[in-house]
Amino acid sequence: MRSGSHSSSASRPRNSAAADKLRGTVDVADLPPAWRRIVQAARPRHLPERTLPHDHHRPEVIGRIFRCRGTDWPAPRTTAAIARRTPNTASSLKRVSEVRARIVSGHQGQSFSLLQTKDVAGLYRCAHRARTAVISFGSAKVLLDISERPTNRGCVSLEEFVRYKCYYSLVSRPEEVQLALAHALDWLSESHCDNPRDPRCYPRAIFETEQSYQLDSPEQRQAFVSAHKRSRRSPDLTDARGRTWCQGAPHTMDLIQVAGHTLPIGYHWDVQATHDSIIATGWERWKLPGRGYVNIHPDALIRGGNATKTHPIADDKAYGRDPRTPRSSRRSRGH
């Protein structure tokens, strides 16, 4: 569901209400050391890097830890301080982690501040296994097709990438952190998904649309469904690539959630293609042949069916090749 830039997905409480919620819900002194020091714009505690398990009841720290020096405010290249808590609990924030964007040279000499693919995958998968808030200290983008060199068209903002799956806030000054935390706690305390048919369940990077859609109100969500329904009688939707998304029978024991709403065990879509198409998740690239199908989960897990993963390839020799020129540029040159 790629679209242009949007404002934060969180509902913004008034400053006084947010401050009251912060005082009434979590005492800053009781927060984990890492988050407390982030609030104070000081150095966070170093946490170990870990991998994300499939069991959503055991959320783990993901990504690399950025250590601020002294009381300096994080550099603009630092992004995504991630605070999470397990679903359906009223406890305070459980884990705090940080990842750092890196400057990458893109097509025609442009520079892009990108998250690494392992951090993109870890964040997106984590957001479906634990309530997640992202506090960003600088702009960052996600390269969707990892086989290509970055371009403005081929990248989306981190805010857009995680929209409707977790809270996001861009913080530019130390004094904004405390209010951002209050907004995050307010968002985490409520559910922002109605049911498995809610269009906010779709992985936005994969379900491509012809235009930008807002999904905040029931009327906006109904407009999205009406615009993409395969037929009046069918509940299945069709994306801009001509792929039909049908709710599939459960094949796994994964229990995931979207913005506080727990989905049925093994929930996914059987996605059927009318012609060859590329599925780009931000950390993997798959090719789906025409008349083929593949299982796609809300956390962008691709499995089964006729799709073939082209990047990354198990043979590490493939990593030594330079990224390709973007498809749009190759077409413009007649390739």
Short mmCIF file of C-alpha atoms in Angstrom, two decimals, residues 59-265:
data_model
loop_
_atom_site.label_atom_id
_atom_site.label_comp_id
_atom_site.label_asym_id
_atom_site.label_seq_id
_atom_site.Cartn_x
_atom_site.Cartn_y
_atom_site.Cartn_z
CA PRO A 59 9.63 -10.18 22.49
CA GLU A 60 13.36 -9.62 22.20
CA VAL A 61 15.58 -6.64 21.59
CA ILE A 62 16.33 -6.15 17.90
CA GLY A 63 18.75 -4.09 15.86
CA ARG A 64 21.99 -2.40 16.78
CA ILE A 65 22.39 -0.25 19.85
CA PHE A 66 23.43 3.36 19.37
CA ARG A 67 25.25 4.83 22.34
CA CYS A 68 24.90 8.58 22.77
CA ARG A 69 27.99 10.26 24.14
CA GLY A 70 27.60 12.23 27.33
CA THR A 71 24.52 14.45 27.17
CA ASP A 72 24.74 15.13 23.44
CA TRP A 73 21.53 14.85 21.48
CA PRO A 74 21.57 11.88 19.06
CA ALA A 75 23.02 12.66 15.64
CA PRO A 76 20.57 13.00 12.71
CA ARG A 77 21.65 9.61 11.34
CA THR A 78 20.35 7.91 14.46
CA THR A 79 16.82 6.61 14.19
CA ALA A 80 14.18 4.26 15.57
CA ALA A 81 14.32 3.97 19.33
CA ILE A 82 11.94 1.06 19.70
CA ALA A 83 9.86 0.49 22.82
CA ARG A 84 7.55 -2.51 23.01
CA ARG A 85 5.22 -4.34 25.33
CA THR A 86 3.42 -7.64 24.98
CA PRO A 87 -0.22 -7.55 23.77
CA ASN A 88 -3.14 -7.31 26.19
CA THR A 89 -1.09 -6.20 29.15
CA ALA A 90 -1.18 -2.98 31.12
CA SER A 91 2.46 -3.13 32.09
CA SER A 92 4.89 -0.37 31.22
CA LEU A 93 7.39 -0.55 28.38
CA LYS A 94 9.31 -3.82 28.38
CA ARG A 95 12.16 -3.48 25.91
CA VAL A 96 14.07 -0.59 24.43
CA SER A 97 16.32 -0.93 21.43
CA GLU A 98 17.92 1.36 18.89
CA VAL A 99 19.00 1.02 15.29
CA ARG A 100 21.00 3.39 13.14
CA ALA A 101 20.40 4.44 9.56
CA ARG A 102 23.34 4.59 7.18
CA ILE A 103 24.03 6.88 4.25
CA VAL A 104 23.91 4.97 0.95
CA SER A 105 24.81 6.27 -2.49
CA GLY A 106 21.89 5.83 -4.84
CA HIS A 107 21.06 6.23 -8.50
CA GLN A 108 22.69 9.23 -10.23
CA GLY A 109 24.75 10.10 -7.16
CA GLN A 110 21.87 10.75 -4.77
CA SER A 111 22.37 9.98 -1.08
CA PHE A 112 19.80 8.16 1.03
CA SER A 113 19.56 7.56 4.77
CA LEU A 114 18.47 3.91 4.86
CA LEU A 115 17.81 1.31 7.51
CA GLN A 116 19.68 -1.94 7.02
CA THR A 117 17.60 -4.87 5.78
CA LYS A 118 18.05 -6.86 9.00
CA ASP A 119 16.71 -3.91 11.00
CA VAL A 120 13.78 -3.44 8.61
CA ALA A 121 12.83 -7.11 8.90
CA GLY A 122 13.29 -7.17 12.68
CA LEU A 123 11.21 -4.06 13.25
CA TYR A 124 8.34 -5.08 10.98
CA ARG A 125 8.15 -8.64 12.30
CA CYS A 126 8.39 -7.38 15.87
CA ALA A 127 5.53 -4.91 15.35
CA HIS A 128 3.24 -7.91 14.71
CA ARG A 129 4.31 -9.78 17.84
CA ALA A 130 4.35 -6.97 20.39
CA ARG A 131 2.89 -3.49 20.67
CA THR A 132 5.57 -1.24 19.20
CA ALA A 133 6.43 2.44 19.24
CA VAL A 134 9.11 4.04 17.06
CA ILE A 135 10.72 7.28 18.19
CA SER A 136 12.92 8.57 15.37
CA PHE A 137 15.67 11.13 15.93
CA GLY A 138 16.19 11.74 12.21
CA SER A 139 14.63 11.02 8.86
CA ALA A 140 15.14 7.50 7.54
CA LYS A 141 13.91 5.56 4.55
CA VAL A 142 13.36 1.93 3.61
CA LEU A 143 14.54 0.59 0.24
CA LEU A 144 11.76 -1.75 -0.88
CA ASP A 145 13.49 -3.67 -3.70
CA ILE A 146 16.85 -4.61 -2.21
CA SER A 147 18.17 -5.72 -5.61
CA GLU A 148 18.12 -2.14 -6.94
CA ARG A 149 20.05 1.03 -6.20
CA PRO A 150 18.08 3.51 -4.08
CA THR A 151 15.87 6.10 -5.77
CA ASN A 152 13.19 8.44 -4.49
CA ARG A 153 10.56 6.29 -6.17
CA GLY A 154 11.99 3.04 -4.85
CA CYS A 155 12.20 4.15 -1.20
CA VAL A 156 9.52 4.96 1.35
CA SER A 157 9.85 6.81 4.62
CA LEU A 158 10.10 4.75 7.79
CA GLU A 159 6.90 6.45 8.97
CA GLU A 160 5.02 5.28 5.90
CA PHE A 161 6.51 1.79 6.09
CA VAL A 162 5.27 1.11 9.64
CA ARG A 163 2.06 3.11 9.39
CA TYR A 164 -0.98 1.44 11.03
CA LYS A 165 1.26 -1.30 12.48
CA CYS A 166 2.93 0.72 15.24
CA TYR A 167 3.24 4.22 16.65
CA TYR A 168 5.71 6.59 15.00
CA SER A 169 7.02 9.99 16.07
CA LEU A 170 9.86 12.14 14.71
CA VAL A 171 11.69 13.97 17.49
CA SER A 172 14.00 16.85 16.62
CA ARG A 173 14.66 18.37 20.07
CA PRO A 174 15.34 16.85 23.50
CA GLU A 175 12.34 18.57 25.06
CA GLU A 176 10.02 16.75 22.63
CA VAL A 177 10.92 13.27 23.87
CA GLN A 178 8.73 13.24 26.97
CA LEU A 179 5.61 14.26 25.05
CA ALA A 180 6.38 11.72 22.32
CA LEU A 181 6.57 9.03 24.99
CA ALA A 182 3.19 10.11 26.36
CA HIS A 183 1.66 9.90 22.89
CA ALA A 184 3.22 6.47 22.42
CA LEU A 185 1.74 5.19 25.68
CA ASP A 186 -1.65 6.57 24.68
CA TRP A 187 -1.49 4.74 21.33
CA LEU A 188 -0.29 1.51 22.93
CA SER A 189 -3.18 1.50 25.39
CA GLU A 190 -5.81 1.22 22.63
CA SER A 191 -6.52 -1.07 19.70
CA HIS A 192 -6.25 0.44 16.22
CA CYS A 193 -7.49 -2.49 14.15
CA ASP A 194 -11.09 -3.73 13.99
CA ASN A 195 -10.87 -7.26 12.56
CA PRO A 196 -8.91 -9.41 10.07
CA ARG A 197 -10.77 -7.75 7.17
CA ASP A 198 -9.52 -4.33 8.24
CA PRO A 199 -7.35 -2.97 5.38
CA ARG A 200 -4.80 -1.83 7.97
CA CYS A 201 -3.79 -5.50 8.27
CA TYR A 202 -2.24 -5.57 4.79
CA PRO A 203 1.54 -5.13 4.48
CA ARG A 204 1.61 -1.68 2.91
CA ALA A 205 4.81 -2.20 0.94
CA ILE A 206 3.43 -5.26 -0.86
CA PHE A 207 -0.20 -4.29 -1.41
CA GLU A 208 0.43 -1.61 -4.02
CA THR A 209 -2.17 1.02 -4.86
CA GLU A 210 -2.60 3.55 -7.68
CA GLN A 211 -2.94 6.44 -5.24
CA SER A 212 -2.45 7.37 -1.62
CA TYR A 213 -5.12 6.24 0.84
CA GLN A 214 -5.83 7.31 4.40
CA LEU A 215 -7.25 4.55 6.61
CA ASP A 216 -7.87 6.40 9.86
CA SER A 217 -11.67 6.59 9.76
CA PRO A 218 -14.26 3.88 9.01
CA GLU A 219 -15.36 5.86 5.94
CA GLN A 220 -11.80 5.95 4.60
CA ARG A 221 -11.34 2.23 5.15
CA GLN A 222 -14.63 1.47 3.41
CA ALA A 223 -13.59 3.65 0.47
CA PHE A 224 -10.34 1.68 0.20
CA VAL A 225 -12.19 -1.65 0.24
CA SER A 226 -14.71 -0.46 -2.35
CA ALA A 227 -11.93 0.73 -4.66
CA HIS A 228 -10.10 -2.62 -4.55
CA LYS A 229 -12.87 -5.22 -4.31
CA ARG A 230 -12.64 -7.86 -7.03
CA SER A 231 -16.41 -7.88 -7.33
CA ARG A 232 -19.43 -6.69 -5.40
CA ARG A 233 -20.09 -10.13 -3.95
CA SER A 234 -16.50 -11.11 -3.23
CA PRO A 235 -14.69 -9.95 -0.07
CA ASP A 236 -11.32 -10.39 -1.83
CA LEU A 237 -9.27 -7.35 -2.82
CA THR A 238 -7.06 -6.76 -5.86
CA ASP A 239 -3.94 -4.58 -5.74
CA ALA A 240 -2.47 -2.34 -8.44
CA ARG A 241 -0.37 -5.24 -9.77
CA GLY A 242 -3.52 -7.22 -10.55
CA ARG A 243 -2.91 -9.67 -7.70
CA THR A 244 -5.99 -10.95 -5.87
CA TRP A 245 -5.73 -11.32 -2.09
CA CYS A 246 -7.96 -14.11 -0.72
CA GLN A 247 -8.11 -15.12 2.92
CA GLY A 248 -6.39 -18.52 3.14
CA ALA A 249 -6.81 -21.49 5.42
CA PRO A 250 -4.31 -21.44 8.33
CA HIS A 251 -1.06 -23.29 7.60
CA THR A 252 1.09 -22.16 10.54
CA MET A 253 0.75 -21.78 14.31
CA ASP A 254 1.85 -18.13 14.24
CA LEU A 255 -0.25 -15.89 16.46
CA ILE A 256 0.29 -12.26 15.49
CA GLN A 257 -1.43 -8.97 16.16
CA VAL A 258 -1.98 -5.73 14.28
CA ALA A 259 -2.05 -2.57 16.38
CA GLY A 260 -3.51 -4.36 19.39
CA HIS A 261 -5.96 -6.70 17.62
CA THR A 262 -4.95 -10.38 17.73
CA LEU A 263 -5.55 -12.17 14.43
CA PRO A 264 -6.64 -15.82 14.07
CA ILE A 265 -3.82 -18.37 14.31
#
